[in-house]
Short mmCIF file of C-alpha atoms in Angstrom, two decimals:
data_model
loop_
_atom_site.label_atom_id
_atom_site.label_comp_id
_atom_site.label_asym_id
_atom_site.label_seq_id
_atom_site.Cartn_x
_atom_site.Cartn_y
_atom_site.Cartn_z
CA MET A 1 18.63 12.48 10.81
CA LYS A 2 15.78 14.98 10.97
CA SER A 3 12.14 14.19 11.54
CA HIS A 4 9.01 16.29 11.46
CA THR A 5 5.40 15.46 12.30
CA GLU A 6 2.22 17.26 11.37
CA TYR A 7 -1.48 16.48 11.48
CA LEU A 8 -4.03 17.62 8.92
CA TRP A 9 -7.66 17.90 9.99
CA PHE A 10 -10.63 17.34 7.68
CA ASN A 11 -14.36 17.75 8.09
CA THR A 12 -15.90 17.11 4.67
CA LYS A 13 -19.30 18.34 3.56
CA ARG A 14 -20.18 15.08 1.86
CA ARG A 15 -19.83 11.57 3.26
CA HIS A 16 -17.59 10.40 0.38
CA GLU A 17 -15.10 12.99 -0.88
CA TYR A 18 -11.54 13.25 -2.24
CA ILE A 19 -9.34 16.21 -1.31
CA ARG A 20 -6.04 17.11 -3.00
CA ILE A 21 -3.34 17.61 -0.36
CA THR A 22 -0.12 17.71 -2.40
CA ASP A 23 0.64 21.33 -1.50
CA ARG A 24 0.09 20.75 2.20
CA VAL A 25 2.47 17.77 2.15
CA GLN A 26 5.07 19.84 0.28
CA ALA A 27 4.65 22.65 2.84
CA ALA A 28 5.34 20.22 5.70
CA CYS A 29 8.57 19.12 3.97
CA SER A 30 9.70 22.66 3.27
CA LYS A 31 9.05 23.72 6.87
CA CYS A 32 11.51 21.21 8.31
CA GLY A 33 14.27 21.68 5.74
CA ILE A 34 14.69 18.03 4.79
CA GLU A 35 16.54 17.66 1.48
CA GLU A 36 16.64 13.86 1.04
CA GLY A 37 14.16 11.51 2.62
CA MET A 38 10.63 10.16 2.66
CA VAL A 39 7.25 11.50 3.80
CA LEU A 40 4.62 9.18 5.15
CA VAL A 41 1.07 10.44 4.58
CA SER A 42 -1.30 8.20 6.50
CA ALA A 43 -4.97 8.36 7.44
CA MET A 44 -5.51 8.01 11.20
CA HIS A 45 -9.03 6.60 10.74
CA ILE A 46 -10.20 3.22 9.51
CA THR A 47 -12.81 4.68 7.17
CA ALA A 48 -10.49 6.87 5.09
CA GLY A 49 -7.61 6.42 2.68
CA VAL A 50 -4.74 8.23 1.00
CA PHE A 51 -3.85 7.69 -2.63
CA VAL A 52 -1.78 9.12 -5.46
CA ASN A 53 -3.46 9.67 -8.81
CA ASP A 54 -4.56 12.26 -11.33
CA ASN A 55 -6.22 15.56 -10.37
CA GLU A 56 -8.92 15.11 -13.03
CA SER A 57 -12.54 15.12 -11.94
CA GLY A 58 -13.59 12.31 -14.32
CA ILE A 59 -11.09 9.76 -13.05
CA LEU A 60 -11.79 10.72 -9.43
CA THR A 61 -15.46 9.91 -10.02
CA ASP A 62 -14.42 6.69 -11.80
CA ILE A 63 -12.45 5.71 -8.67
CA ALA A 64 -15.50 6.43 -6.51
CA HIS A 65 -17.67 4.30 -8.82
CA LEU A 66 -15.17 1.43 -8.71
CA LEU A 67 -15.14 1.47 -4.91
CA GLU A 68 -18.90 1.83 -4.66
CA GLY A 69 -19.26 -1.20 -6.94
CA LEU A 70 -16.89 -3.35 -4.89
CA ALA A 71 -18.02 -2.21 -1.43
CA PRO A 72 -21.47 -0.67 -1.76
CA THR A 73 -22.95 1.69 0.79
CA GLY A 74 -25.79 0.30 2.82
CA PRO A 75 -25.81 -3.50 2.66
CA ASP A 76 -26.17 -5.31 5.90
CA TYR A 77 -22.52 -5.76 6.80
CA LEU A 78 -21.80 -7.78 9.94
CA HIS A 79 -20.13 -4.66 11.31
CA HIS A 80 -23.56 -3.04 11.47
CA ARG A 81 -24.57 -5.33 14.33
CA THR A 82 -22.53 -2.97 16.51
CA GLY A 83 -24.88 -0.13 15.58
CA GLU A 84 -22.45 1.34 13.02
CA LYS A 85 -23.58 2.00 9.46
CA ASN A 86 -20.20 2.50 7.79
CA GLY A 87 -19.08 -1.02 6.86
CA ASP A 88 -18.62 0.10 3.26
CA ALA A 89 -16.18 2.82 4.34
CA HIS A 90 -13.95 0.31 6.16
CA LEU A 91 -13.84 -1.89 3.05
CA LYS A 92 -13.11 1.05 0.74
CA SER A 93 -10.22 2.01 3.03
CA ILE A 94 -8.80 -1.53 2.75
CA LEU A 95 -9.04 -1.47 -1.06
CA VAL A 96 -7.51 1.98 -1.61
CA HIS A 97 -4.96 1.59 1.21
CA HIS A 98 -4.75 4.17 3.97
CA GLN A 99 -1.30 5.56 3.24
CA VAL A 100 1.40 6.48 0.77
CA ILE A 101 5.09 7.25 1.07
CA VAL A 102 6.35 10.14 -1.03
CA PRO A 103 10.07 10.40 -1.79
CA VAL A 104 11.77 13.77 -1.17
CA THR A 105 14.69 14.76 -3.41
CA LYS A 106 16.50 18.10 -3.18
CA GLY A 107 13.80 19.35 -0.83
CA ARG A 108 10.88 18.63 -3.20
CA LEU A 109 8.29 15.86 -3.31
CA ASP A 110 9.72 13.64 -6.05
CA LEU A 111 6.43 12.96 -7.85
CA GLY A 112 5.87 12.20 -11.52
CA PRO A 113 4.29 14.88 -13.75
CA TRP A 114 0.66 13.91 -13.07
CA GLN A 115 0.94 12.53 -9.57
CA GLU A 116 -1.09 14.29 -6.91
CA ILE A 117 -1.75 13.18 -3.33
CA PHE A 118 -5.38 12.79 -2.25
CA TYR A 119 -7.09 12.28 1.07
CA ALA A 120 -10.01 9.91 0.49
CA GLU A 121 -12.86 10.40 2.91
CA PHE A 122 -15.32 7.50 2.94
CA ASP A 123 -17.34 8.43 6.03
CA GLY A 124 -17.02 12.15 6.56
CA GLN A 125 -19.04 15.04 7.93
CA ARG A 126 -17.02 14.84 11.15
CA GLU A 127 -13.48 15.68 12.31
CA LYS A 128 -10.83 13.32 10.97
CA ARG A 129 -7.06 13.37 10.81
CA VAL A 130 -4.09 12.50 8.60
CA ILE A 131 -0.53 12.26 9.89
CA ILE A 132 2.39 13.59 7.85
CA LYS A 133 5.73 12.26 9.07
CA VAL A 134 8.93 13.37 7.32
CA LEU A 135 12.18 11.47 7.81
CA GLY A 136 15.48 12.39 6.21
CA GLU A 137 18.33 14.86 6.38
CA MET B 1 22.06 8.62 7.53
CA LYS B 2 22.74 7.79 3.91
CA SER B 3 20.33 8.18 1.03
CA HIS B 4 20.48 7.21 -2.60
CA THR B 5 18.09 7.88 -5.49
CA GLU B 6 17.81 6.18 -8.85
CA TYR B 7 15.24 6.13 -11.64
CA LEU B 8 14.40 3.10 -13.75
CA TRP B 9 12.96 3.69 -17.22
CA PHE B 10 10.53 1.35 -18.96
CA ASN B 11 9.04 1.25 -22.43
CA THR B 12 7.06 -1.98 -22.66
CA LYS B 13 6.12 -3.71 -25.92
CA ARG B 14 2.62 -4.52 -24.73
CA ARG B 15 0.14 -2.16 -23.09
CA HIS B 16 -0.26 -4.35 -19.95
CA GLU B 17 2.94 -6.03 -18.77
CA TYR B 18 4.71 -7.04 -15.55
CA ILE B 19 8.50 -6.79 -15.27
CA ARG B 20 10.61 -8.33 -12.50
CA ILE B 21 12.94 -5.68 -11.05
CA THR B 22 14.27 -7.33 -7.87
CA ASP B 23 17.87 -7.41 -9.14
CA ARG B 24 17.83 -3.78 -10.17
CA VAL B 25 16.54 -2.75 -6.74
CA GLN B 26 19.25 -4.84 -5.07
CA ALA B 27 21.87 -3.25 -7.33
CA ALA B 28 20.76 0.25 -6.26
CA CYS B 29 21.15 -0.77 -2.59
CA SER B 30 24.55 -2.34 -3.13
CA LYS B 31 25.82 0.73 -5.00
CA CYS B 32 25.25 3.06 -2.06
CA GLY B 33 26.57 0.77 0.65
CA ILE B 34 23.55 0.93 2.95
CA GLU B 35 23.54 -1.94 5.46
CA GLU B 36 20.34 -1.28 7.43
CA GLY B 37 17.40 0.65 6.06
CA MET B 38 14.48 0.72 3.68
CA VAL B 39 14.08 1.08 -0.09
CA LEU B 40 11.05 2.78 -1.56
CA VAL B 41 10.17 1.51 -5.04
CA SER B 42 7.45 3.75 -6.45
CA ALA B 43 5.89 4.23 -9.88
CA MET B 44 6.04 7.86 -11.04
CA HIS B 45 2.97 7.47 -13.25
CA ILE B 46 -0.69 7.14 -12.38
CA THR B 47 -1.27 4.23 -14.75
CA ALA B 48 1.36 1.86 -13.34
CA GLY B 49 1.99 -0.05 -10.13
CA VAL B 50 4.65 -1.86 -8.14
CA PHE B 51 3.93 -5.09 -6.29
CA VAL B 52 5.66 -7.98 -4.55
CA ASN B 53 4.61 -11.50 -5.47
CA ASP B 54 5.71 -14.77 -7.05
CA ASN B 55 7.80 -14.94 -10.22
CA GLU B 56 5.52 -17.62 -11.70
CA SER B 57 3.88 -16.95 -15.04
CA GLY B 58 0.53 -18.52 -14.08
CA ILE B 59 -0.07 -16.34 -11.04
CA LEU B 60 1.08 -13.23 -12.91
CA THR B 61 -1.60 -13.92 -15.52
CA ASP B 62 -4.11 -14.61 -12.73
CA ILE B 63 -3.30 -11.15 -11.30
CA ALA B 64 -3.85 -9.59 -14.74
CA HIS B 65 -7.19 -11.41 -15.06
CA LEU B 66 -8.31 -10.24 -11.61
CA LEU B 67 -7.51 -6.62 -12.46
CA GLU B 68 -9.08 -6.85 -15.90
CA GLY B 69 -12.24 -8.21 -14.27
CA LEU B 70 -12.42 -5.40 -11.70
CA ALA B 71 -11.37 -2.53 -14.00
CA PRO B 72 -11.93 -3.65 -17.59
CA THR B 73 -10.21 -2.02 -20.54
CA GLY B 74 -12.43 0.04 -22.76
CA PRO B 75 -15.65 0.94 -20.95
CA ASP B 76 -16.70 4.50 -21.16
CA TYR B 77 -15.05 5.85 -18.04
CA LEU B 78 -15.76 9.49 -17.21
CA HIS B 79 -12.02 10.09 -17.56
CA HIS B 80 -12.39 9.42 -21.29
CA ARG B 81 -14.26 12.70 -21.74
CA THR B 82 -10.81 14.33 -21.61
CA GLY B 83 -9.83 12.39 -24.73
CA GLU B 84 -7.87 9.79 -22.75
CA LYS B 85 -8.59 6.08 -23.21
CA ASN B 86 -6.77 4.68 -20.19
CA GLY B 87 -9.30 4.92 -17.36
CA ASP B 88 -8.85 1.22 -16.67
CA ALA B 89 -5.11 1.72 -16.11
CA HIS B 90 -5.71 4.38 -13.45
CA LEU B 91 -8.09 2.07 -11.60
CA LYS B 92 -5.71 -0.90 -11.84
CA SER B 93 -2.98 1.30 -10.34
CA ILE B 94 -5.26 2.19 -7.43
CA LEU B 95 -6.08 -1.49 -6.77
CA VAL B 96 -2.51 -2.85 -6.96
CA HIS B 97 -0.99 0.22 -5.27
CA HIS B 98 1.83 2.13 -6.93
CA GLN B 99 4.61 1.38 -4.47
CA VAL B 100 6.29 -0.97 -2.03
CA ILE B 101 8.89 -0.52 0.69
CA VAL B 102 11.54 -3.21 0.88
CA PRO B 103 13.52 -3.65 4.12
CA VAL B 104 17.33 -3.84 3.82
CA THR B 105 19.20 -5.96 6.37
CA LYS B 106 22.99 -6.51 6.29
CA GLY B 107 23.10 -4.90 2.87
CA ARG B 108 20.55 -7.23 1.25
CA LEU B 109 16.87 -6.82 0.38
CA ASP B 110 15.22 -8.67 3.26
CA LEU B 111 12.60 -10.52 1.20
CA GLY B 112 10.97 -13.87 1.92
CA PRO B 113 11.96 -16.91 -0.18
CA TRP B 114 9.42 -16.35 -2.98
CA GLN B 115 9.09 -12.59 -2.88
CA GLU B 116 10.04 -10.76 -6.05
CA ILE B 117 9.46 -7.09 -6.92
CA PHE B 118 7.50 -6.31 -10.09
CA TYR B 119 6.85 -3.18 -12.06
CA ALA B 120 3.24 -3.35 -13.31
CA GLU B 121 2.65 -1.46 -16.52
CA PHE B 122 -1.03 -0.86 -17.25
CA ASP B 123 -0.68 1.63 -20.13
CA GLY B 124 2.70 1.11 -21.73
CA GLN B 125 4.34 1.40 -25.12
CA ARG B 126 5.84 4.73 -24.03
CA GLU B 127 8.59 5.95 -21.68
CA LYS B 128 7.71 5.60 -18.01
CA ARG B 129 9.66 5.82 -14.78
CA VAL B 130 10.03 4.25 -11.33
CA ILE B 131 11.92 5.90 -8.48
CA ILE B 132 14.13 3.87 -6.15
CA LYS B 133 14.95 5.73 -2.95
CA VAL B 134 17.18 4.09 -0.35
CA LEU B 135 17.37 5.42 3.21
CA GLY B 136 19.52 3.96 5.96
CA GLU B 137 23.07 3.70 7.17
CA MET C 1 20.00 6.96 13.04
CA LYS C 2 18.94 3.80 14.82
CA SER C 3 17.48 0.70 13.24
CA HIS C 4 16.03 -2.47 14.67
CA THR C 5 14.81 -5.65 12.98
CA GLU C 6 12.58 -8.41 14.30
CA TYR C 7 10.68 -11.30 12.79
CA LEU C 8 7.30 -12.55 13.98
CA TRP C 9 6.38 -16.16 13.26
CA PHE C 10 2.84 -17.40 12.69
CA ASN C 11 1.30 -20.83 12.27
CA THR C 12 -2.44 -20.33 12.14
CA LYS C 13 -5.01 -23.03 12.92
CA ARG C 14 -7.24 -22.02 10.03
CA ARG C 15 -6.24 -21.37 6.43
CA HIS C 16 -7.65 -17.82 6.41
CA GLU C 17 -7.19 -15.89 9.65
CA TYR C 18 -6.50 -12.35 10.89
CA ILE C 19 -4.28 -11.78 13.94
CA ARG C 20 -3.94 -8.49 15.82
CA ILE C 21 -0.25 -7.62 16.23
CA THR C 22 -0.34 -3.99 17.41
CA ASP C 23 1.20 -4.83 20.81
CA ARG C 24 4.02 -6.84 19.30
CA VAL C 25 4.89 -3.98 16.93
CA GLN C 26 4.83 -1.52 19.85
CA ALA C 27 7.08 -3.88 21.85
CA ALA C 28 9.63 -3.94 19.01
CA CYS C 29 9.70 -0.12 18.99
CA SER C 30 10.03 0.14 22.74
CA LYS C 31 12.88 -2.39 22.80
CA CYS C 32 15.12 -0.30 20.56
CA GLY C 33 14.39 3.06 22.14
CA ILE C 34 13.43 4.92 18.96
CA GLU C 35 11.53 8.13 19.73
CA GLU C 36 10.81 9.50 16.23
CA GLY C 37 10.66 7.35 13.12
CA MET C 38 8.75 4.75 11.15
CA VAL C 39 8.11 1.03 11.51
CA LEU C 40 7.69 -1.16 8.47
CA VAL C 41 5.50 -4.21 9.11
CA SER C 42 5.70 -6.45 6.06
CA ALA C 43 4.64 -10.03 5.31
CA MET C 44 7.52 -12.15 3.98
CA HIS C 45 5.19 -14.46 2.06
CA ILE C 46 3.19 -13.91 -1.10
CA THR C 47 0.00 -15.40 0.33
CA ALA C 48 -0.35 -13.11 3.35
CA GLY C 49 -0.98 -9.44 4.03
CA VAL C 50 -0.75 -6.77 6.70
CA PHE C 51 -3.45 -4.15 7.19
CA VAL C 52 -4.64 -1.51 9.61
CA ASN C 53 -8.31 -1.50 10.57
CA ASP C 54 -10.77 -1.96 13.41
CA ASN C 55 -10.47 -4.73 16.01
CA GLU C 56 -14.17 -5.61 15.66
CA SER C 57 -15.09 -9.15 14.71
CA GLY C 58 -17.94 -8.13 12.38
CA ILE C 59 -15.83 -5.90 10.15
CA LEU C 60 -13.01 -8.46 10.09
CA THR C 61 -15.47 -11.02 8.73
CA ASP C 62 -16.80 -8.41 6.27
CA ILE C 63 -13.21 -7.95 5.01
CA ALA C 64 -12.86 -11.72 4.60
CA HIS C 65 -16.16 -11.84 2.67
CA LEU C 66 -15.08 -9.00 0.39
CA LEU C 67 -11.82 -10.76 -0.44
CA GLU C 68 -13.49 -14.13 -0.88
CA GLY C 69 -15.91 -12.50 -3.31
CA LEU C 70 -13.17 -10.87 -5.38
CA ALA C 71 -10.68 -13.75 -5.30
CA PRO C 72 -12.59 -16.94 -4.43
CA THR C 73 -10.92 -20.05 -3.04
CA GLY C 74 -10.81 -22.97 -5.37
CA PRO C 75 -11.34 -21.83 -8.96
CA ASP C 76 -8.94 -23.14 -11.51
CA TYR C 77 -6.35 -20.38 -11.44
CA LEU C 78 -3.50 -20.70 -13.95
CA HIS C 79 -1.16 -20.83 -10.96
CA HIS C 80 -2.63 -24.23 -10.09
CA ARG C 81 -0.95 -25.78 -13.13
CA THR C 82 2.22 -25.76 -10.99
CA GLY C 83 0.50 -28.09 -8.52
CA GLU C 84 -0.29 -25.28 -6.08
CA LYS C 85 -3.84 -24.74 -4.85
CA ASN C 86 -3.48 -21.27 -3.33
CA GLY C 87 -4.03 -18.89 -6.25
CA ASP C 88 -6.76 -17.13 -4.28
CA ALA C 89 -4.32 -16.37 -1.46
CA HIS C 90 -1.89 -14.65 -3.84
CA LEU C 91 -4.68 -12.47 -5.19
CA LYS C 92 -5.99 -11.61 -1.73
CA SER C 93 -2.45 -10.54 -0.77
CA ILE C 94 -2.32 -8.23 -3.81
CA LEU C 95 -5.68 -6.64 -2.94
CA VAL C 96 -5.02 -6.09 0.79
CA HIS C 97 -1.35 -5.16 0.27
CA HIS C 98 1.36 -7.02 2.14
CA GLN C 99 2.64 -4.18 4.30
CA VAL C 100 2.02 -1.02 6.27
CA ILE C 101 4.26 1.70 7.66
CA VAL C 102 3.41 2.92 11.14
CA PRO C 103 4.69 6.31 12.29
CA VAL C 104 6.43 6.47 15.69
CA THR C 105 6.11 9.70 17.72
CA LYS C 106 7.59 10.15 21.21
CA GLY C 107 8.32 6.44 21.34
CA ARG C 108 4.74 5.31 20.63
CA LEU C 109 3.03 4.00 17.50
CA ASP C 110 1.21 7.10 16.29
CA LEU C 111 -2.09 5.40 15.41
CA GLY C 112 -5.59 6.87 15.44
CA PRO C 113 -8.03 5.83 18.17
CA TRP C 114 -9.41 2.75 16.39
CA GLN C 115 -6.42 1.74 14.33
CA GLU C 116 -5.01 -1.71 15.00
CA ILE C 117 -2.41 -3.63 12.99
CA PHE C 118 -3.40 -7.06 11.66
CA TYR C 119 -1.49 -9.91 10.09
CA ALA C 120 -3.73 -11.41 7.38
CA GLU C 121 -3.08 -15.07 6.73
CA PHE C 122 -4.61 -16.31 3.49
CA ASP C 123 -2.92 -19.72 3.28
CA GLY C 124 -1.92 -20.75 6.77
CA GLN C 125 -1.51 -23.91 8.82
CA ARG C 126 2.26 -23.66 8.29
CA GLU C 127 5.16 -21.51 9.50
CA LYS C 128 5.14 -17.99 8.08
CA ARG C 129 6.94 -14.78 8.89
CA VAL C 130 6.49 -11.00 9.15
CA ILE C 131 9.40 -8.57 9.32
CA ILE C 132 9.29 -5.55 11.63
CA LYS C 133 11.89 -2.94 10.74
CA VAL C 134 12.16 0.24 12.81
CA LEU C 135 14.07 3.27 11.53
CA GLY C 136 14.48 6.52 13.40
CA GLU C 137 16.32 8.11 16.26
#
């Protein structure tokens, strides 16, 4: 069994932003020479997520609108009693989920034709991390 | 380490439909002789999901109602500017999540008594795929 | 490849309760001596979840409020025609997701600074189980 671990760093310009990372995940797989296995792509913060969907700007904005509707920025969350102001970002992370597993077959991410991997930043403008962990042989 | 990959194809009669696939996932595990490991069951489309819940028709309809309430069919999503009409299906996929990992213990899917695996089609009536990837020994 | 399987049992005092289990997941990893790999932490019931977020009481209550808003206790879900009264708990499990995968690096759960693992009970006051499955080497 082989394993390989990498960390991606992000510091987004906007507070809420989605960044396509498919190529960086593929690069991590290629680097370690795993042919058959799985890659875990997981946010290391509780105000961010990782998801797989379409690299089309309209649907990405639709996803942002959905999340903003369900967990709006600003309201007086109980979490804000600690002095934080990012309660919405925690809830968005819960709804989107903070991780995906991508299958690797014959050395390639085994994604469907329109599947792309995105890092979802819900409380950015500071240094944040994603772990990529490859397991296989 | 052993690995095994299979693809399930679906072409549902209705646009929105849930299909129990527990037996097909178990069959994939049995075929490759893995005793201890994990199975990834992951939709290869961005308008479908995979979930684990109860094989009871009432709750399955309740799940459909929940998703329809949160991401209704039809509204003028920004994604529709591309000519697509399935914005709701993308959002439902995000909410349900497009994959599960099932543990394998002593050669069997290690599920609780009521846990069943479902493929969730949100934009069907065409050929779509799920990957099953087994890793273990 | 090494693997290790453990089951955690819960019997919560309240119907809806979140329990931090990070230390118990770390203990399972340490026990089996895996240095590099992944741990699956997965509820074995369809009315419970597992999530990663902040161990701060305000945000945990905010998460409970979000879920109660989206899938309220009590309404006449179709599932209740079977005699059950826990339709809301099934839907909350779908929204939160019933599992996480935690990466293991150099023998430790490779979590970000504020990430903690929680068992989310949505229909407790009875015996329920979570599986911990470690895979690696």
